[in-house]
PDB file of C-alpha atoms in Angstrom:
ATOM      1  CA  MET A   1     -89.688  53.149  71.493  1.00  0.00           C
ATOM      2  CA  PRO A   2     -89.880  56.931  70.942  1.00  0.00           C
ATOM      3  CA  ILE A   3     -86.641  58.844  71.421  1.00  0.00           C
ATOM      4  CA  SER A   4     -86.824  62.329  72.872  1.00  0.00           C
ATOM      5  CA  THR A   5     -85.129  65.216  71.071  1.00  0.00           C
ATOM      6  CA  GLY A   6     -83.074  67.930  72.708  1.00  0.00           C
ATOM      7  CA  THR A   7     -80.896  67.669  75.785  1.00  0.00           C
ATOM      8  CA  PRO A   8     -82.411  65.668  78.656  1.00  0.00           C
ATOM      9  CA  SER A   9     -82.100  66.559  82.302  1.00  0.00           C
ATOM     10  CA  ARG A  10     -80.087  64.166  84.470  1.00  0.00           C
ATOM     11  CA  ALA A  11     -83.289  62.541  85.755  1.00  0.00           C
ATOM     12  CA  GLU A  12     -84.684  62.222  82.228  1.00  0.00           C
ATOM     13  CA  LEU A  13     -81.448  60.663  81.002  1.00  0.00           C
ATOM     14  CA  VAL A  14     -81.377  58.137  83.861  1.00  0.00           C
ATOM     15  CA  ASP A  15     -84.945  57.140  82.979  1.00  0.00           C
ATOM     16  CA  HIS A  16     -84.029  56.837  79.298  1.00  0.00           C
ATOM     17  CA  LEU A  17     -80.951  54.705  80.038  1.00  0.00           C
ATOM     18  CA  VAL A  18     -83.043  52.272  82.056  1.00  0.00           C
ATOM     19  CA  ARG A  19     -85.916  52.117  79.534  1.00  0.00           C
ATOM     20  CA  THR A  20     -83.564  51.397  76.632  1.00  0.00           C
ATOM     21  CA  ARG A  21     -81.390  49.030  78.721  1.00  0.00           C
ATOM     22  CA  ILE A  22     -78.248  51.045  78.098  1.00  0.00           C
ATOM     23  CA  ALA A  23     -78.052  50.781  81.887  1.00  0.00           C
ATOM     24  CA  GLY A  24     -80.208  49.251  84.587  1.00  0.00           C
ATOM     25  CA  GLN A  25     -81.135  45.637  83.844  1.00  0.00           C
ATOM     26  CA  VAL A  26     -78.907  45.136  80.821  1.00  0.00           C
ATOM     27  CA  ALA A  27     -78.953  42.325  78.284  1.00  0.00           C
ATOM     28  CA  THR A  28     -75.515  40.950  79.177  1.00  0.00           C
ATOM     29  CA  PRO A  29     -76.135  37.975  81.489  1.00  0.00           C
ATOM     30  CA  ARG A  30     -74.378  37.468  84.788  1.00  0.00           C
ATOM     31  CA  GLU A  31     -72.774  34.249  83.531  1.00  0.00           C
ATOM     32  CA  ASN A  32     -71.038  36.136  80.700  1.00  0.00           C
ATOM     33  CA  ASN A  33     -69.792  38.846  83.047  1.00  0.00           C
ATOM     34  CA  LEU A  34     -68.311  36.395  85.543  1.00  0.00           C
ATOM     35  CA  SER A  35     -66.741  34.339  82.756  1.00  0.00           C
ATOM     36  CA  HIS A  36     -64.922  37.410  81.452  1.00  0.00           C
ATOM     37  CA  TYR A  37     -63.799  38.463  84.933  1.00  0.00           C
ATOM     38  CA  ARG A  38     -62.410  34.981  85.508  1.00  0.00           C
ATOM     39  CA  LYS A  39     -60.584  34.879  82.162  1.00  0.00           C
ATOM     40  CA  LEU A  40     -59.031  38.289  82.808  1.00  0.00           C
ATOM     41  CA  ALA A  41     -57.916  37.171  86.263  1.00  0.00           C
ATOM     42  CA  ASN A  42     -56.447  33.989  84.766  1.00  0.00           C
ATOM     43  CA  GLY A  43     -54.245  36.064  82.454  1.00  0.00           C
ATOM     44  CA  ASP A  44     -56.119  35.732  79.140  1.00  0.00           C
ATOM     45  CA  ARG A  45     -54.758  38.801  77.348  1.00  0.00           C
ATOM     46  CA  HIS A  46     -57.731  38.981  75.002  1.00  0.00           C
ATOM     47  CA  TYR A  47     -59.637  40.363  77.982  1.00  0.00           C
ATOM     48  CA  TRP A  48     -56.920  42.844  78.983  1.00  0.00           C
ATOM     49  CA  LEU A  49     -57.895  45.162  76.066  1.00  0.00           C
ATOM     50  CA  GLY A  50     -54.367  46.390  75.482  1.00  0.00           C
ATOM     51  CA  LEU A  51     -53.563  47.060  79.136  1.00  0.00           C
ATOM     52  CA  GLU A  52     -50.657  45.482  80.992  1.00  0.00           C
ATOM     53  CA  LEU A  53     -52.281  44.200  84.182  1.00  0.00           C
ATOM     54  CA  GLY A  54     -49.465  41.942  85.341  1.00  0.00           C
ATOM     55  CA  ASP A  55     -50.530  39.802  88.288  1.00  0.00           C
ATOM     56  CA  ARG A  56     -52.333  42.634  90.058  1.00  0.00           C
ATOM     57  CA  TRP A  57     -55.813  41.317  89.246  1.00  0.00           C
ATOM     58  CA  SER A  58     -55.340  37.578  89.564  1.00  0.00           C
ATOM     59  CA  ASP A  59     -58.235  37.264  92.029  1.00  0.00           C
ATOM     60  CA  GLU A  60     -61.621  37.161  90.295  1.00  0.00           C
ATOM     61  CA  GLN A  61     -63.280  38.551  93.417  1.00  0.00           C
ATOM     62  CA  ASP A  62     -61.090  41.673  93.283  1.00  0.00           C
ATOM     63  CA  VAL A  63     -62.223  42.226  89.708  1.00  0.00           C
ATOM     64  CA  LEU A  64     -65.855  41.805  90.731  1.00  0.00           C
ATOM     65  CA  ALA A  65     -65.411  44.332  93.539  1.00  0.00           C
ATOM     66  CA  VAL A  66     -64.113  46.981  91.137  1.00  0.00           C
ATOM     67  CA  MET A  67     -66.928  46.251  88.690  1.00  0.00           C
ATOM     68  CA  ALA A  68     -69.522  46.615  91.425  1.00  0.00           C
ATOM     69  CA  GLU A  69     -68.009  49.941  92.492  1.00  0.00           C
ATOM     70  CA  ARG A  70     -67.399  51.480  89.066  1.00  0.00           C
ATOM     71  CA  CYS A  71     -70.024  49.818  86.868  1.00  0.00           C
ATOM     72  CA  GLY A  72     -72.786  48.790  89.231  1.00  0.00           C
ATOM     73  CA  VAL A  73     -72.923  45.050  88.669  1.00  0.00           C
ATOM     74  CA  VAL A  74     -74.365  42.953  91.494  1.00  0.00           C
ATOM     75  CA  ASP A  75     -71.690  42.802  94.201  1.00  0.00           C
ATOM     76  CA  ASP A  76     -72.788  39.465  95.679  1.00  0.00           C
ATOM     77  CA  PRO A  77     -70.224  36.770  94.694  1.00  0.00           C
ATOM     78  CA  SER A  78     -72.872  34.081  95.174  1.00  0.00           C
ATOM     79  CA  HIS A  79     -75.001  35.596  92.373  1.00  0.00           C
ATOM     80  CA  ARG A  80     -73.736  33.343  89.587  1.00  0.00           C
ATOM     81  CA  ALA A  81     -76.487  33.368  86.953  1.00  0.00           C
ATOM     82  CA  GLY A  82     -79.338  35.430  85.585  1.00  0.00           C
ATOM     83  CA  GLN A  83     -79.765  39.197  85.505  1.00  0.00           C
ATOM     84  CA  ASP A  84     -76.927  41.638  85.989  1.00  0.00           C
ATOM     85  CA  THR A  85     -76.980  45.404  86.130  1.00  0.00           C
ATOM     86  CA  ILE A  86     -75.252  48.659  85.292  1.00  0.00           C
ATOM     87  CA  ASP A  87     -76.007  51.547  87.638  1.00  0.00           C
ATOM     88  CA  PRO A  88     -77.425  54.394  85.485  1.00  0.00           C
ATOM     89  CA  GLU A  89     -76.267  56.947  88.045  1.00  0.00           C
ATOM     90  CA  LEU A  90     -72.694  55.735  87.494  1.00  0.00           C
ATOM     91  CA  THR A  91     -73.228  56.038  83.747  1.00  0.00           C
ATOM     92  CA  VAL A  92     -74.228  59.680  84.092  1.00  0.00           C
ATOM     93  CA  ASP A  93     -71.426  60.334  86.576  1.00  0.00           C
ATOM     94  CA  GLY A  94     -69.008  58.970  83.967  1.00  0.00           C
ATOM     95  CA  LEU A  95     -70.511  61.135  81.232  1.00  0.00           C
ATOM     96  CA  GLU A  96     -70.046  64.204  83.406  1.00  0.00           C
ATOM     97  CA  ARG A  97     -66.395  63.339  84.087  1.00  0.00           C
ATOM     98  CA  MET A  98     -65.844  62.727  80.380  1.00  0.00           C
ATOM     99  CA  ALA A  99     -67.533  66.050  79.609  1.00  0.00           C
ATOM    100  CA  ALA A 100     -65.042  67.854  81.848  1.00  0.00           C
ATOM    101  CA  ARG A 101     -62.137  66.338  79.884  1.00  0.00           C
ATOM    102  CA  LEU A 102     -63.765  67.224  76.546  1.00  0.00           C
ATOM    103  CA  ARG A 103     -64.270  70.787  77.778  1.00  0.00           C
ATOM    104  CA  LYS A 104     -60.548  71.034  78.552  1.00  0.00           C
ATOM    105  CA  ALA A 105     -59.730  69.706  75.086  1.00  0.00           C
ATOM    106  CA  ALA A 106     -61.915  72.391  73.529  1.00  0.00           C
ATOM    107  CA  VAL A 107     -60.534  75.238  75.664  1.00  0.00           C
ATOM    108  CA  ASP A 108     -56.938  74.211  74.890  1.00  0.00           C
ATOM    109  CA  ARG A 109     -57.673  73.453  71.188  1.00  0.00           C
ATOM    110  CA  GLN A 110     -56.164  70.015  71.631  1.00  0.00           C
ATOM    111  CA  ALA A 111     -55.596  67.320  69.026  1.00  0.00           C
ATOM    112  CA  VAL A 112     -58.119  64.516  69.579  1.00  0.00           C
ATOM    113  CA  LEU A 113     -58.292  61.014  68.123  1.00  0.00           C
ATOM    114  CA  LEU A 114     -61.602  59.138  68.205  1.00  0.00           C
ATOM    115  CA  ALA A 115     -61.914  55.406  67.570  1.00  0.00           C
ATOM    116  CA  THR A 116     -64.353  52.560  68.093  1.00  0.00           C
ATOM    117  CA  GLY A 117     -64.274  48.794  68.179  1.00  0.00           C
ATOM    118  CA  HIS A 118     -68.071  48.799  68.391  1.00  0.00           C
ATOM    119  CA  PRO A 119     -69.186  50.533  65.177  1.00  0.00           C
ATOM    120  CA  GLY A 120     -72.623  48.918  65.273  1.00  0.00           C
ATOM    121  CA  GLY A 121     -73.412  50.686  68.532  1.00  0.00           C
ATOM    122  CA  LEU A 122     -71.099  53.592  69.236  1.00  0.00           C
ATOM    123  CA  LEU A 123     -69.908  54.930  65.866  1.00  0.00           C
ATOM    124  CA  ASP A 124     -72.370  57.816  65.832  1.00  0.00           C
ATOM    125  CA  VAL A 125     -71.645  58.700  69.470  1.00  0.00           C
ATOM    126  CA  HIS A 126     -68.007  59.197  68.503  1.00  0.00           C
ATOM    127  CA  ARG A 127     -68.902  60.933  65.216  1.00  0.00           C
ATOM    128  CA  ALA A 128     -71.066  63.509  66.976  1.00  0.00           C
ATOM    129  CA  THR A 129     -68.342  64.065  69.569  1.00  0.00           C
ATOM    130  CA  ALA A 130     -65.759  64.601  66.834  1.00  0.00           C
ATOM    131  CA  ALA A 131     -67.999  67.093  65.025  1.00  0.00           C
ATOM    132  CA  ALA A 132     -68.598  69.068  68.217  1.00  0.00           C
ATOM    133  CA  LEU A 133     -64.898  69.150  69.096  1.00  0.00           C
ATOM    134  CA  ARG A 134     -63.968  70.258  65.578  1.00  0.00           C
ATOM    135  CA  ALA A 135     -66.555  73.049  65.736  1.00  0.00           C
ATOM    136  CA  ALA A 136     -65.005  74.164  69.030  1.00  0.00           C
ATOM    137  CA  GLY A 137     -61.570  74.484  67.423  1.00  0.00           C
ATOM    138  CA  CYS A 138     -59.975  71.135  68.190  1.00  0.00           C
ATOM    139  CA  GLU A 139     -57.848  69.318  65.671  1.00  0.00           C
ATOM    140  CA  ILE A 140     -59.340  65.918  64.870  1.00  0.00           C
ATOM    141  CA  VAL A 141     -56.332  63.725  64.209  1.00  0.00           C
ATOM    142  CA  VAL A 142     -56.204  62.315  60.680  1.00  0.00           C
ATOM    143  CA  ILE A 143     -54.641  58.876  60.800  1.00  0.00           C
ATOM    144  CA  PRO A 144     -51.883  57.861  58.360  1.00  0.00           C
ATOM    145  CA  ALA A 145     -52.934  56.091  55.176  1.00  0.00           C
ATOM    146  CA  GLY A 146     -52.325  52.420  54.502  1.00  0.00           C
ATOM    147  CA  LEU A 147     -52.462  51.102  58.056  1.00  0.00           C
ATOM    148  CA  THR A 148     -53.217  47.438  58.650  1.00  0.00           C
ATOM    149  CA  ALA A 149     -53.959  45.353  61.736  1.00  0.00           C
ATOM    150  CA  ASP A 150     -55.511  41.973  62.483  1.00  0.00           C
ATOM    151  CA  GLU A 151     -55.839  41.092  58.788  1.00  0.00           C
ATOM    152  CA  GLY A 152     -57.818  44.263  58.147  1.00  0.00           C
ATOM    153  CA  GLN A 153     -57.471  47.910  57.205  1.00  0.00           C
ATOM    154  CA  VAL A 154     -57.540  50.781  59.686  1.00  0.00           C
ATOM    155  CA  TRP A 155     -59.593  53.650  58.276  1.00  0.00           C
ATOM    156  CA  GLN A 156     -61.501  56.710  59.412  1.00  0.00           C
ATOM    157  CA  PHE A 157     -65.213  57.142  58.748  1.00  0.00           C
ATOM    158  CA  ALA A 158     -66.785  60.441  59.820  1.00  0.00           C
ATOM    159  CA  ASP A 159     -63.582  61.266  61.743  1.00  0.00           C
ATOM    160  CA  VAL A 160     -63.700  57.991  63.730  1.00  0.00           C
ATOM    161  CA  ALA A 161     -61.032  55.314  63.357  1.00  0.00           C
ATOM    162  CA  VAL A 162     -62.371  51.807  62.755  1.00  0.00           C
ATOM    163  CA  LEU A 163     -61.166  48.408  61.580  1.00  0.00           C
ATOM    164  CA  GLU A 164     -62.476  47.244  58.195  1.00  0.00           C
ATOM    165  CA  ARG A 165     -62.351  43.662  56.966  1.00  0.00           C
ATOM    166  CA  GLY A 166     -64.060  42.413  53.843  1.00  0.00           C
ATOM    167  CA  ALA A 167     -65.875  45.731  53.228  1.00  0.00           C
ATOM    168  CA  THR A 168     -67.369  45.477  56.735  1.00  0.00           C
ATOM    169  CA  LEU A 169     -66.684  47.641  59.773  1.00  0.00           C
ATOM    170  CA  TRP A 170     -65.414  45.189  62.352  1.00  0.00           C
ATOM    171  CA  HIS A 171     -66.371  44.649  65.969  1.00  0.00           C
ATOM    172  CA  THR A 172     -63.017  44.226  67.684  1.00  0.00           C
ATOM    173  CA  HIS A 173     -61.606  44.196  71.200  1.00  0.00           C
ATOM    174  CA  SER A 174     -58.038  44.187  69.885  1.00  0.00           C
ATOM    175  CA  PRO A 175     -55.484  46.890  70.754  1.00  0.00           C
ATOM    176  CA  ALA A 176     -53.624  46.273  67.488  1.00  0.00           C
ATOM    177  CA  PRO A 177     -55.501  48.879  65.375  1.00  0.00           C
ATOM    178  CA  MET A 178     -54.746  51.661  67.858  1.00  0.00           C
ATOM    179  CA  ALA A 179     -51.127  50.506  68.072  1.00  0.00           C
ATOM    180  CA  ALA A 180     -50.947  50.737  64.278  1.00  0.00           C
ATOM    181  CA  ILE A 181     -52.222  54.323  64.379  1.00  0.00           C
ATOM    182  CA  LEU A 182     -49.862  55.475  67.120  1.00  0.00           C
ATOM    183  CA  ASP A 183     -46.883  53.739  65.515  1.00  0.00           C
ATOM    184  CA  GLY A 184     -47.861  55.212  62.147  1.00  0.00           C
ATOM    185  CA  LEU A 185     -48.029  58.722  63.559  1.00  0.00           C
ATOM    186  CA  ALA A 186     -44.614  58.294  65.171  1.00  0.00           C
ATOM    187  CA  ALA A 187     -43.098  56.897  61.965  1.00  0.00           C
ATOM    188  CA  ALA A 188     -44.399  59.935  60.074  1.00  0.00           C
ATOM    189  CA  GLY A 189     -42.834  62.279  62.609  1.00  0.00           C
ATOM    190  CA  ARG A 190     -46.223  63.467  63.791  1.00  0.00           C
ATOM    191  CA  PRO A 191     -47.126  64.066  67.434  1.00  0.00           C
ATOM    192  CA  ALA A 192     -49.329  61.732  69.423  1.00  0.00           C
ATOM    193  CA  PRO A 193     -52.866  62.934  70.175  1.00  0.00           C
ATOM    194  CA  ASP A 194     -53.470  65.061  73.245  1.00  0.00           C
ATOM    195  CA  LEU A 195     -56.613  63.028  73.945  1.00  0.00           C
ATOM    196  CA  VAL A 196     -58.065  59.724  72.769  1.00  0.00           C
ATOM    197  CA  VAL A 197     -61.819  59.080  72.979  1.00  0.00           C
ATOM    198  CA  ALA A 198     -62.495  55.411  72.308  1.00  0.00           C
ATOM    199  CA  ASP A 199     -63.592  52.020  73.645  1.00  0.00           C
ATOM    200  CA  HIS A 200     -62.369  48.415  73.843  1.00  0.00           C
ATOM    201  CA  GLY A 201     -58.715  47.818  72.995  1.00  0.00           C
ATOM    202  CA  TRP A 202     -58.475  51.153  71.193  1.00  0.00           C
ATOM    203  CA  ALA A 203     -58.861  52.951  74.548  1.00  0.00           C
ATOM    204  CA  GLY A 204     -56.775  50.434  76.485  1.00  0.00           C
ATOM    205  CA  CYS A 205     -53.834  50.686  74.100  1.00  0.00           C
ATOM    206  CA  ALA A 206     -53.895  54.488  74.173  1.00  0.00           C
ATOM    207  CA  GLY A 207     -53.954  54.574  77.955  1.00  0.00           C
ATOM    208  CA  GLN A 208     -51.201  51.988  78.188  1.00  0.00           C
ATOM    209  CA  ARG A 209     -49.065  54.149  75.885  1.00  0.00           C
ATOM    210  CA  GLY A 210     -49.389  56.988  78.394  1.00  0.00           C
ATOM    211  CA  LEU A 211     -51.904  59.098  76.491  1.00  0.00           C
ATOM    212  CA  ASP A 212     -54.888  60.815  78.055  1.00  0.00           C
ATOM    213  CA  ALA A 213     -57.712  58.398  77.243  1.00  0.00           C
ATOM    214  CA  VAL A 214     -61.411  58.353  77.996  1.00  0.00           C
ATOM    215  CA  GLY A 215     -63.927  55.824  76.811  1.00  0.00           C
ATOM    216  CA  TYR A 216     -66.918  53.569  77.150  1.00  0.00           C
ATOM    217  CA  ALA A 217     -67.090  49.991  78.425  1.00  0.00           C
ATOM    218  CA  ASP A 218     -69.709  47.302  78.980  1.00  0.00           C
ATOM    219  CA  CYS A 219     -70.130  45.294  82.163  1.00  0.00           C
ATOM    220  CA  ASN A 220     -68.443  42.272  80.548  1.00  0.00           C
ATOM    221  CA  ASP A 221     -65.308  44.285  79.648  1.00  0.00           C
ATOM    222  CA  PRO A 222     -63.674  44.798  83.055  1.00  0.00           C
ATOM    223  CA  ALA A 223     -60.169  45.734  81.901  1.00  0.00           C
ATOM    224  CA  LEU A 224     -60.923  49.389  81.179  1.00  0.00           C
ATOM    225  CA  PHE A 225     -62.496  49.840  84.615  1.00  0.00           C
ATOM    226  CA  LEU A 226     -59.388  48.321  86.186  1.00  0.00           C
ATOM    227  CA  GLY A 227     -57.330  50.742  84.106  1.00  0.00           C
ATOM    228  CA  GLU A 228     -59.423  53.621  85.407  1.00  0.00           C
ATOM    229  CA  ALA A 229     -59.009  52.371  88.986  1.00  0.00           C
ATOM    230  CA  GLU A 230     -55.224  52.328  88.486  1.00  0.00           C
ATOM    231  CA  GLY A 231     -55.155  55.716  86.748  1.00  0.00           C
ATOM    232  CA  THR A 232     -54.121  54.405  83.330  1.00  0.00           C
ATOM    233  CA  LEU A 233     -57.358  55.682  81.810  1.00  0.00           C
ATOM    234  CA  ASP A 234     -58.865  59.006  82.839  1.00  0.00           C
ATOM    235  CA  VAL A 235     -62.564  58.163  82.522  1.00  0.00           C
ATOM    236  CA  VAL A 236     -64.559  55.034  81.689  1.00  0.00           C
ATOM    237  CA  VAL A 237     -68.322  55.331  81.212  1.00  0.00           C
ATOM    238  CA  PRO A 238     -70.258  52.134  82.007  1.00  0.00           C
ATOM    239  CA  LEU A 239     -72.983  51.200  79.519  1.00  0.00           C
ATOM    240  CA  ASP A 240     -74.304  48.434  77.312  1.00  0.00           C
ATOM    241  CA  ASP A 241     -72.271  49.165  74.202  1.00  0.00           C
ATOM    242  CA  HIS A 242     -74.627  47.588  71.664  1.00  0.00           C
ATOM    243  CA  VAL A 243     -78.327  47.988  72.371  1.00  0.00           C
ATOM    244  CA  ARG A 244     -81.060  47.215  69.866  1.00  0.00           C
ATOM    245  CA  ASP A 245     -81.175  50.641  68.196  1.00  0.00           C
ATOM    246  CA  PRO A 246     -78.087  52.903  68.004  1.00  0.00           C
ATOM    247  CA  ARG A 247     -80.436  55.933  68.069  1.00  0.00           C
ATOM    248  CA  TYR A 248     -81.013  55.089  71.736  1.00  0.00           C
ATOM    249  CA  TYR A 249     -77.623  56.655  72.435  1.00  0.00           C
ATOM    250  CA  ASP A 250     -78.660  60.049  71.027  1.00  0.00           C
ATOM    251  CA  PRO A 251     -79.982  61.529  74.315  1.00  0.00           C
ATOM    252  CA  MET A 252     -76.836  60.335  76.077  1.00  0.00           C
ATOM    253  CA  THR A 253     -74.658  62.018  73.468  1.00  0.00           C
ATOM    254  CA  ALA A 254     -76.690  65.213  73.714  1.00  0.00           C
ATOM    255  CA  TYR A 255     -76.242  65.235  77.498  1.00  0.00           C
ATOM    256  CA  LEU A 256     -72.479  64.645  77.168  1.00  0.00           C
ATOM    257  CA  LEU A 257     -71.935  67.445  74.666  1.00  0.00           C
ATOM    258  CA  ASP A 258     -74.128  69.870  76.563  1.00  0.00           C
ATOM    259  CA  ALA A 259     -72.258  69.163  79.803  1.00  0.00           C
ATOM    260  CA  ALA A 260     -68.980  69.737  77.933  1.00  0.00           C
ATOM    261  CA  GLY A 261     -70.182  73.112  76.635  1.00  0.00           C
ATOM    262  CA  LEU A 262     -69.973  71.833  73.060  1.00  0.00           C
ATOM    263  CA  VAL A 263     -73.588  72.353  71.962  1.00  0.00           C
TER     264      VAL A 263
END
């Protein structure tokens, strides 16, 4: 599938998101979404992504209602199997809200930490964001050396924090790597970041610690959307976080950085 160059218009980006299944009729099946909503509601902390949800979301239908509103999944509780959706208009709305926060970071020359638990899909989105913020005068937080979490090493590649295990960048939902970074910064007497741009448990942990946090989440990862609804996270952009070709995210990234005034 050819990928356009340059910055798309909003309408062009919506079309691209649907064609590449970043949004629209996404690959994640309805059964998987509902299973994750149910496990979160039942208190399975793996699905809380570092947030402390207490008993506030113990009704699966409440979780579904938030996901329909903020992500665009089918809001019919009787739809139990088959195709599910992400509303591309909500994706672009989220990108525009994230852009506003990135613009503030650039204007104020803030210290920003970027991290991903989905390096196979989103690493270059975060890398390009880091490069644009650095060019605008932001400090990109350098994490302490020697950090470990979940039987792996926490490193930075291209200014993006990731978990490495066995010489492989690891797909992880765990909040432990972000906790290791924040604890390591504190132990070294260094300030916490002014802003965290991340996904999965990296974003959830940062928000739970009281930091300004923005990020990306798939329709089967409801916790971050609940965190946004409660105000624990500032912005969550709904998207399929691992489509077939990571280059498919390039127009989305271009739109984000242009809207933030970082191009």
